[in-house]
Short mmCIF file of C-alpha atoms and ligand atoms in Angstrom, two decimals:
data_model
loop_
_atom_site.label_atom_id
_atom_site.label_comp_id
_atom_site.label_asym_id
_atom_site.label_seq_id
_atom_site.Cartn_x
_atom_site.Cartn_y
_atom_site.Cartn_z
CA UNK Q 1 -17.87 -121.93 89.68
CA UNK Q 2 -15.19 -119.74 90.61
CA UNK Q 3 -12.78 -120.98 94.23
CA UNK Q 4 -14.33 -118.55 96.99
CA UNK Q 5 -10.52 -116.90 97.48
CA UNK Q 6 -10.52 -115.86 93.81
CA UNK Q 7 -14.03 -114.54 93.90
CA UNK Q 8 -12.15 -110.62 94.09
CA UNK Q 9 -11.52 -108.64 91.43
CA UNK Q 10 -9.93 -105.35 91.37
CA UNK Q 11 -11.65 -102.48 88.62
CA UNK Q 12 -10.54 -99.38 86.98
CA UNK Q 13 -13.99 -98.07 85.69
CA UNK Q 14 -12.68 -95.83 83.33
CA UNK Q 15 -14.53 -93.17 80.96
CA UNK Q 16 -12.80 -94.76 77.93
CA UNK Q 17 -12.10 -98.15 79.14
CA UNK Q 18 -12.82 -100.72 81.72
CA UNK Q 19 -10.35 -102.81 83.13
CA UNK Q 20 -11.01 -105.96 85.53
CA UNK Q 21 -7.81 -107.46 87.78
CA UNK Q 22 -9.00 -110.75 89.14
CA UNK Q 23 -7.36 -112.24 92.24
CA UNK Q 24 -4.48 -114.73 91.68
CA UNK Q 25 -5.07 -114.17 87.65
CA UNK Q 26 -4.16 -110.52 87.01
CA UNK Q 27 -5.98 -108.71 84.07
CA UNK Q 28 -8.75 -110.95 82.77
CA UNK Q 29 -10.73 -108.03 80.95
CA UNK Q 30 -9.93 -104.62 78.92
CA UNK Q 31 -12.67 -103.30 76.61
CA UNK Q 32 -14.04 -99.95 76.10
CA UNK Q 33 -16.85 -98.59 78.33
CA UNK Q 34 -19.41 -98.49 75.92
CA UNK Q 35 -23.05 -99.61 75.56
CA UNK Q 36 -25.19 -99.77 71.95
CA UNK Q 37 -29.10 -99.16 72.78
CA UNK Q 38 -32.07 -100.34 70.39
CA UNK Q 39 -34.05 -97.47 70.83
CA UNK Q 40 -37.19 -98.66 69.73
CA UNK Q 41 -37.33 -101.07 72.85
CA UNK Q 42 -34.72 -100.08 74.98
CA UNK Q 43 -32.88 -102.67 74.58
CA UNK Q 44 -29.16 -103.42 74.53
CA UNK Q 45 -27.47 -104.31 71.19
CA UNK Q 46 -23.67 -104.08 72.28
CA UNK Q 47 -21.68 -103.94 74.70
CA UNK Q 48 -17.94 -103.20 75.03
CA UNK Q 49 -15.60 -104.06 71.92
CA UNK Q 50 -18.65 -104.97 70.43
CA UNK Q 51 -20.72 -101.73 70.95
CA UNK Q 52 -17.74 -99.67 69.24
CA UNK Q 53 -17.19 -101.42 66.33
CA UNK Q 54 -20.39 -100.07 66.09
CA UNK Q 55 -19.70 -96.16 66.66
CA UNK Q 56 -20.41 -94.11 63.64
CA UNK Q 57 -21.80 -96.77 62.12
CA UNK Q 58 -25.47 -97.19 63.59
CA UNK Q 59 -28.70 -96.75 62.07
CA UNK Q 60 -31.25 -94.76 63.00
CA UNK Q 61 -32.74 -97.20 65.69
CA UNK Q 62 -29.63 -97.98 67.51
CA UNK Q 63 -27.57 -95.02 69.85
CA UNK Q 64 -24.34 -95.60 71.20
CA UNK Q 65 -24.34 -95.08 75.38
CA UNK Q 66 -21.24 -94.11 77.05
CA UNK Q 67 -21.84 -94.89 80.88
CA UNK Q 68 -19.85 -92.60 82.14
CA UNK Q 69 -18.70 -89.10 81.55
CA UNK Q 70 -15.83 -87.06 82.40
CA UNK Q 71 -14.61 -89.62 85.23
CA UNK Q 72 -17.96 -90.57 86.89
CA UNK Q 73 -20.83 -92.60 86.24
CA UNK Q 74 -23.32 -90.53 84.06
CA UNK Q 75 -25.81 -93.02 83.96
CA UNK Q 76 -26.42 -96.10 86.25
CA UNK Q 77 -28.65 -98.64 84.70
CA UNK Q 78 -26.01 -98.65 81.98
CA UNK Q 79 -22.98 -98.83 83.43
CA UNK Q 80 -24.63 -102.05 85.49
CA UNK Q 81 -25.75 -103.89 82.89
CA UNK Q 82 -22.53 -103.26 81.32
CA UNK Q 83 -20.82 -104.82 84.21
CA UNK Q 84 -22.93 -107.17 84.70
CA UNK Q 85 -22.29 -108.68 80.91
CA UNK Q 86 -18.30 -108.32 81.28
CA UNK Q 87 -19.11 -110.81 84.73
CA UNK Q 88 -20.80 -113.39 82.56
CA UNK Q 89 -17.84 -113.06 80.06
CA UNK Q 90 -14.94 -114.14 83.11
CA UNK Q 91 -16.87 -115.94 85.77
CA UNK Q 92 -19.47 -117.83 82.97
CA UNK Q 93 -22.15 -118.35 84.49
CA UNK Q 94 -21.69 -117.69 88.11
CA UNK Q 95 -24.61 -114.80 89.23
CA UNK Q 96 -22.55 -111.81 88.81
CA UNK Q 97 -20.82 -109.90 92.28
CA UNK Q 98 -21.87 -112.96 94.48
CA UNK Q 99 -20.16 -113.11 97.29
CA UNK Q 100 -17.23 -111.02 95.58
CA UNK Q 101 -14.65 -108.80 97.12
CA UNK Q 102 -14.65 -105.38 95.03
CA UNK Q 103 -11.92 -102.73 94.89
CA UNK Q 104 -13.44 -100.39 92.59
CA UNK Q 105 -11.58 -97.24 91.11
CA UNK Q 106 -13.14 -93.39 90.97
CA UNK Q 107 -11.49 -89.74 90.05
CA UNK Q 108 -9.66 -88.60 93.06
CA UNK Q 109 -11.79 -85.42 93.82
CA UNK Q 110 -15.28 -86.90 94.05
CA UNK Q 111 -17.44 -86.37 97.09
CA UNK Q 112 -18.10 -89.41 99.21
CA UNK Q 113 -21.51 -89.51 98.72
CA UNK Q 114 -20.52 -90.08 95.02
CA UNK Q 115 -17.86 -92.88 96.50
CA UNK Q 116 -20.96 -94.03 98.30
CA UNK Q 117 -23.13 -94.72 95.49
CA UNK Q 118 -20.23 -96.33 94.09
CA UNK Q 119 -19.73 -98.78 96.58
CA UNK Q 120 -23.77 -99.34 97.36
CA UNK Q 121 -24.15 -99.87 93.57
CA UNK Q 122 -22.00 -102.98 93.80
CA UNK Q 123 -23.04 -104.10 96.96
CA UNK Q 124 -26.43 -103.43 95.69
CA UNK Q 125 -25.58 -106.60 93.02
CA UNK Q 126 -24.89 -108.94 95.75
CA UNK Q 127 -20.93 -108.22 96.55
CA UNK Q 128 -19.86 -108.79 99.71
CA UNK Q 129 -17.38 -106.37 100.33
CA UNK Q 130 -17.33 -102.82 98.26
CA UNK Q 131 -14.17 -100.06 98.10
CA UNK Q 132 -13.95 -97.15 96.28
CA UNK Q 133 -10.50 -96.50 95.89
CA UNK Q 134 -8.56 -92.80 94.77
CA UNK Q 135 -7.37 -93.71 90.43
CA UNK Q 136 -4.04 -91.89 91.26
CA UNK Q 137 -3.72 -93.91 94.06
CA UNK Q 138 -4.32 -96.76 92.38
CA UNK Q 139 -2.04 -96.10 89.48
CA UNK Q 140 0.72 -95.32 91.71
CA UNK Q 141 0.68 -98.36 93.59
CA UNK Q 142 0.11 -100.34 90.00
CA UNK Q 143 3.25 -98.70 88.70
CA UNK Q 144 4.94 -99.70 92.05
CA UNK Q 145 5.80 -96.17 93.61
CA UNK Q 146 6.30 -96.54 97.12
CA UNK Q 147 2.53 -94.87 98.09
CA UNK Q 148 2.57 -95.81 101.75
CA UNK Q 149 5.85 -93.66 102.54
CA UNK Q 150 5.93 -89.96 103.31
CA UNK Q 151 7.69 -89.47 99.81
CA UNK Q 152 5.68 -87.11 97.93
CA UNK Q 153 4.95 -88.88 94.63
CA UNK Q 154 3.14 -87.28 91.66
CA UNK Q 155 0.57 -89.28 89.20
CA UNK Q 156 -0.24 -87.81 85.97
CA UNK Q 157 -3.00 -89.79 84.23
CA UNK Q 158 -4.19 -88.96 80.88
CA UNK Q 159 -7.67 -90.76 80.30
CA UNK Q 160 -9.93 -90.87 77.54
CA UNK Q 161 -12.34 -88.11 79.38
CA UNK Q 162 -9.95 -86.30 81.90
CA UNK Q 163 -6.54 -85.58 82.79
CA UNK Q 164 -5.78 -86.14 86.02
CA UNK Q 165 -2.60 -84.33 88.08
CA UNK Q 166 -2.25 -85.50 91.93
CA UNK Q 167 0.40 -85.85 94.58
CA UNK Q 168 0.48 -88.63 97.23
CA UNK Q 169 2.16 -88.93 100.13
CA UNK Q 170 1.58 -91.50 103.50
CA UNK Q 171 -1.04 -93.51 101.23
CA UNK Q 172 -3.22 -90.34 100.35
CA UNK Q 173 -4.01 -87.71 97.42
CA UNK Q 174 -2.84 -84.60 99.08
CA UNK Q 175 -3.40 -82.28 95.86
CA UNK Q 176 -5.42 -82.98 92.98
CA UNK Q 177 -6.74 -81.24 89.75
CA UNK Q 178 -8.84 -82.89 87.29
CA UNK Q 179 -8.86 -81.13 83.44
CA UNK Q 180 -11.48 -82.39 81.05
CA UNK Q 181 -9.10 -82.18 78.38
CA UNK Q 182 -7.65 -85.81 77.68
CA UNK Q 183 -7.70 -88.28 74.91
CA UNK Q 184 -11.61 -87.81 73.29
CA UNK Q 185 -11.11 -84.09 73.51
CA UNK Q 186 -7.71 -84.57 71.41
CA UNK Q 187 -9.95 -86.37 68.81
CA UNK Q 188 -12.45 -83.48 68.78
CA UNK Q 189 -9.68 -81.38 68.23
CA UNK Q 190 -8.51 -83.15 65.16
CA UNK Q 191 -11.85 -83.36 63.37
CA UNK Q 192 -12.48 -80.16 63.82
CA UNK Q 193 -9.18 -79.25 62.08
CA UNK Q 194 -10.05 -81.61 59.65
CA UNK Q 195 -13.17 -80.17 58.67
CA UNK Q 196 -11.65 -76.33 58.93
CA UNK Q 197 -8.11 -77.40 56.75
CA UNK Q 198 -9.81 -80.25 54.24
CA UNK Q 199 -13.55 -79.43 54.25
CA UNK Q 200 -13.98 -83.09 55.55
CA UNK Q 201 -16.16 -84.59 57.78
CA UNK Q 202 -14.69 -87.46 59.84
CA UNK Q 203 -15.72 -89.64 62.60
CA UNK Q 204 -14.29 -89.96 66.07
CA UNK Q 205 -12.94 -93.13 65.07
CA UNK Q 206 -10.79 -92.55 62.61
CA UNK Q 207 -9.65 -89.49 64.62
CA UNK Q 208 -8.19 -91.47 66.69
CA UNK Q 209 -6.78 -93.55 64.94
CA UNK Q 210 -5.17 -90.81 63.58
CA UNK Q 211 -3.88 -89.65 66.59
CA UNK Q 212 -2.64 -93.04 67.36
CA UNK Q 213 -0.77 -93.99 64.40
CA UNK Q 214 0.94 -90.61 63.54
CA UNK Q 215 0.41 -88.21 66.72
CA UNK Q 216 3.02 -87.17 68.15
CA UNK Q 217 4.24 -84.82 71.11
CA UNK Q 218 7.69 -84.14 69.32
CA UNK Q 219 8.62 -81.97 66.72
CA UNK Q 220 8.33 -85.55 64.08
CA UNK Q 221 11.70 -86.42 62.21
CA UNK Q 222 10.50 -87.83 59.03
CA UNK Q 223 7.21 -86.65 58.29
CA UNK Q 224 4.87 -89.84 58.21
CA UNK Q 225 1.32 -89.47 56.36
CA UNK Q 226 -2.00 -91.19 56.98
CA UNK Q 227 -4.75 -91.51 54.62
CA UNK Q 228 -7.84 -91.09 55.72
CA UNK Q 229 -11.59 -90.91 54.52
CA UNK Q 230 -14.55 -88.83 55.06
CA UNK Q 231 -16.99 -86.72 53.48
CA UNK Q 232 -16.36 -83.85 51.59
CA UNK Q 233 -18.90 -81.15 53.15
CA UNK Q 234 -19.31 -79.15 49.48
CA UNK Q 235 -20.00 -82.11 47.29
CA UNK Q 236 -21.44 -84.17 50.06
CA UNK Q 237 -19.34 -87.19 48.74
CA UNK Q 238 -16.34 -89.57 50.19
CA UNK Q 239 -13.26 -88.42 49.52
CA UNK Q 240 -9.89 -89.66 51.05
CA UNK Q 241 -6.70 -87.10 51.95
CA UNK Q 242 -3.05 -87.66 53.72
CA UNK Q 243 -2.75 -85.81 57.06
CA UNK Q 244 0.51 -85.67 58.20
CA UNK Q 245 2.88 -86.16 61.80
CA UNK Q 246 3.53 -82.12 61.63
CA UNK Q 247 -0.13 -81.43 61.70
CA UNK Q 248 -1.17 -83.05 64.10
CA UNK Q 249 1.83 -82.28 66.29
CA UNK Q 250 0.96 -78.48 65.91
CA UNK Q 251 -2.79 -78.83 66.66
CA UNK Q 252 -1.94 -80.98 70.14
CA UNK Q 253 0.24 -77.90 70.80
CA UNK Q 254 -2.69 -76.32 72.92
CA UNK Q 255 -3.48 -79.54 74.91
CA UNK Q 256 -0.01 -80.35 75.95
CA UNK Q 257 0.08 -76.59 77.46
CA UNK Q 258 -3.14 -77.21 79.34
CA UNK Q 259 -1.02 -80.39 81.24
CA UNK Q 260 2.29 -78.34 81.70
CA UNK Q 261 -0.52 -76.29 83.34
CA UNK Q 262 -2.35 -78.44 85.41
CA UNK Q 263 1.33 -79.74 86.64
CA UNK Q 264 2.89 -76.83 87.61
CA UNK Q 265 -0.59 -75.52 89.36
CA UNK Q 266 -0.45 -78.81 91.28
CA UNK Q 267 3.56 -78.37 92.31
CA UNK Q 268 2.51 -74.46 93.25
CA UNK Q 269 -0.58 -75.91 96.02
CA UNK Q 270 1.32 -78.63 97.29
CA UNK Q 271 3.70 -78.74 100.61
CA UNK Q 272 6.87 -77.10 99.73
CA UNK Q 273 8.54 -80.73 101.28
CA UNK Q 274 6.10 -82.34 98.71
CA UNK Q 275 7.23 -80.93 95.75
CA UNK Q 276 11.16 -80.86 95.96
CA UNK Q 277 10.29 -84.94 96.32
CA UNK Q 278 8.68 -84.52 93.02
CA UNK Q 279 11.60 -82.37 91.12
CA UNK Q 280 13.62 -84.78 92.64
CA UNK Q 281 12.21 -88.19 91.73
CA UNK Q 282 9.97 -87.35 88.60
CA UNK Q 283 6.05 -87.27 87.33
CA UNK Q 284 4.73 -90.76 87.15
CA UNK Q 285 2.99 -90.88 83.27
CA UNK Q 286 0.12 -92.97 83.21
CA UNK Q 287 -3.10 -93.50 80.81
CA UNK Q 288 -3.87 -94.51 77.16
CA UNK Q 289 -2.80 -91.04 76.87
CA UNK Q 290 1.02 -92.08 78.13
CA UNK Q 291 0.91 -94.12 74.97
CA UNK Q 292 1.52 -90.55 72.65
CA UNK Q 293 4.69 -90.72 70.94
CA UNK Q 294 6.89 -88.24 72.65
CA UNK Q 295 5.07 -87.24 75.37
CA UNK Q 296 7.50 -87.82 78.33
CA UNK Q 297 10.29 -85.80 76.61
CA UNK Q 298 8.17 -83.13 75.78
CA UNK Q 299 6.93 -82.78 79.26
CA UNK Q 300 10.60 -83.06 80.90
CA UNK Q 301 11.71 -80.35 78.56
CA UNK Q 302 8.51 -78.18 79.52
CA UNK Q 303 7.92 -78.54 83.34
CA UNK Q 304 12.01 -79.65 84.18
CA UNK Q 305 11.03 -82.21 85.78
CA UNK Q 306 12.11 -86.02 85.26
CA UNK Q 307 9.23 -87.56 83.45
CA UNK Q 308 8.61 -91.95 83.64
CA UNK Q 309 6.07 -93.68 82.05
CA UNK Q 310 4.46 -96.82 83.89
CA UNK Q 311 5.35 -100.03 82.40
CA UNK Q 312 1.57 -100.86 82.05
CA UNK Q 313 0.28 -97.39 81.53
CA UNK Q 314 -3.38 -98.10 80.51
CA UNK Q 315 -3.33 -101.86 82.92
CA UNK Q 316 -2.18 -99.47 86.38
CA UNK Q 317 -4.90 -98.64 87.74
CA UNK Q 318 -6.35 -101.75 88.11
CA UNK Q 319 -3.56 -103.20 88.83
CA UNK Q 320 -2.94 -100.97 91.73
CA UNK Q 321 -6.93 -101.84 92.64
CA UNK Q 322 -5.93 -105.59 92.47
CA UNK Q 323 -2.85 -104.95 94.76
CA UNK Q 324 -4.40 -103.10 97.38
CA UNK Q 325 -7.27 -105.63 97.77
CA UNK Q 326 -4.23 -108.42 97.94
CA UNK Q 327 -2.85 -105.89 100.55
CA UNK Q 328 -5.67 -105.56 102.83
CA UNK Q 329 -6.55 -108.82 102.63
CA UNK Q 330 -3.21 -109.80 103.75
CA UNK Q 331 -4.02 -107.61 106.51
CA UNK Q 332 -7.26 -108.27 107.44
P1 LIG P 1 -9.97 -93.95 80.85
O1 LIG P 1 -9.21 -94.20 82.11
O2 LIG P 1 -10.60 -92.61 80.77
O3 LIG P 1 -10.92 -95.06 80.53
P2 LIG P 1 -7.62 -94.82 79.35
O4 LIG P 1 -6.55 -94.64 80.34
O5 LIG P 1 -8.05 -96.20 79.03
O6 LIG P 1 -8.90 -93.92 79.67
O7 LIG P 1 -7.13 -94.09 78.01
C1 LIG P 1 -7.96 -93.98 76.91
C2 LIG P 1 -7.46 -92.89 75.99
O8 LIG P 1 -6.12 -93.19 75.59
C3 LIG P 1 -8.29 -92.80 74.72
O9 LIG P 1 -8.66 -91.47 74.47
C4 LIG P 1 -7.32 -93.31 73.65
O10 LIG P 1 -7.54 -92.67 72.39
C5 LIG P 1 -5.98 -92.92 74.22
N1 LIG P 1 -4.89 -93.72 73.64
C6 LIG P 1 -4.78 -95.07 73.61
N2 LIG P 1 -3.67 -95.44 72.94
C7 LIG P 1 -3.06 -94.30 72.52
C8 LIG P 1 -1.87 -94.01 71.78
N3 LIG P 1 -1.07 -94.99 71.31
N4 LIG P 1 -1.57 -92.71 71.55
C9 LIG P 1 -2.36 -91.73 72.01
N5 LIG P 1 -3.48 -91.92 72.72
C10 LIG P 1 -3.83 -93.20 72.98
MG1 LIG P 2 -8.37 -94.07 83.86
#
């Protein structure tokens, strides 16, 4: 059994991964938001770290599920038994959402009926206490900006299945725009340059692996290689090739100009006040996609402004989840 006061967990539902802050512990779970499916029965195979070992790699009777899509829950019954089995995992074998206190994360942007079903969904399980919290919200308090002050702070949050630009000022998104260019359309990107350069088919995994070992956002100074394998779509057999650093920092080129975009769209709707705070004080970088070699400089040098990326740039959001339940509580 878990002690009643610890029985509230913070959670950054996220397209690519979900991350669980537990009261008094911090981070007690990170693993990717995906579900494997027997298809024969309906029933599920995998879940989480488990379930994507498994991508590109099933046969014919088992699919791979991703709960949600582009930000927001796609399909329900998966993304609660998914959350339901990552409950077992930290609380063993207490009946899942009892009782609990539940800050949960969605894209700023969505409509509050969509918060609503959100928050019903977990109360639905037995939680006591449901909030759907604004993710560049969250991530700004995670990193440790000071959210609550009329200081105009901007969030940029590069996800597996959107990019997310948004000012806050006074404890509130005041702007927002949400791209569905992020981190899974970057590894679309490279295996379809793959397949038009090489003639070779990859999977999704080992485009991104790609992308993390060797991508970069900078023009690279030695050129590093990766070997990778795949099939060969004239002979219809494996065959392995070296892509370098410089290719795949040329074929990002087009995705780093949509986020100079969405930035300097979000500085042009915002207060005028607003946006010298930004120039001023910098772009918060947050995201797996923060993790890309490069990418603050490259967006400094392209927008002007100062760009930081958050300590924990993948952990923020539910950290900043976790602190405002601590907050509210404290409060309450
Ligand atoms: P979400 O909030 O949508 O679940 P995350 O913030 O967890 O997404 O980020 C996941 C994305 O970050 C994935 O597309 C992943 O490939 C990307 N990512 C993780 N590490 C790196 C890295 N070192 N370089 C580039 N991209 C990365
Ligand atoms: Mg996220």
């Amino acid at each position: 059994m878990i002690k009643r006061w610890e029985n509230a967990f913070g959670i950054d539902l996220g397209t690519s991964s979900t991350i669980i802050y537990q009261k008094g512990k911090g981070i007690v779970l990170h693993e990717p938001t995906v579900v494997a499916i027997d298809e024969e029965n309906g029933s599920v195979r995998a879940i989480g770290t488990e379930a994507q070992a498994m991508i590109g790699r099933t046969p014919g009777r088992l699919s791979i599920v991703y709960p949600l899509k582009d930000g927001v829950i796609a399909n329900y019954d998966s993304t609660t038994l998914m959350l339901q089995h990552f409950f077992r995992k930290i609380q063993g074998r207490t009946p899942w959402f009892r009782g609990a206190r539940i800050f949960i994360s969605v894209p700023s942007g969505v409509t509050n009926v969509q918060k609503r079903a959100v928050e019903e969904t977990v109360i639905h399980k037995g939680a006591r206490k449901a909030v759907a919290i604004e993710e560049p919200l969250a991530a700004a308090l995670g990193a440790g900006l000071p959210v609550e002050e009329p200081i105009g702070s901007m969030v940029v949050d590069i996800g597996g299945g959107t990019t997310q630009v948004a000012i806050i000022s006074l404890g509130g998104v005041v702007v927002s725009r949400s791209t569905r260019r992020a981190g899974m359309s970057i590894d679309r990107d490279i295996i379809d340059y793959v397949k038009r350069r090489y003639n070779l088919a990859i999977g999704e995994r080992t485009a991104e692996e790609l992308k993390k070992a060797i991508g970069t956002a900078v023009k690279p100074e030695e050129n590093s290689q990766m070997t990778i394998r795949g099939r060969d779509q004239v002979s219809g057999l494996p065959k392995t090739i070296a892509v370098s650093a410089a290719e795949i920092y040329e074929l990002l080129d087009d995705f780093l100009q949509s986020v100079t975009e969405s930035i300097r769209l979000t500085l042009e709707q915002c207060p005028p006040e607003l946006a010298g705070d930004v120039m001023e004080r910098g772009i918060l970088l947050c995201g797996g996609g923060a993790l890309l070699r490069g990418l603050d400089k490259r967006l400094q040098d392209e927008t002007g402004v100062p760009v930081i990326v958050a300590d924990q740039p993948q952990e923020c959001t539910a950290l900043g989840a976790g602190k405002m339940l601590e907050f509210k509580e404290l409060r309450a």
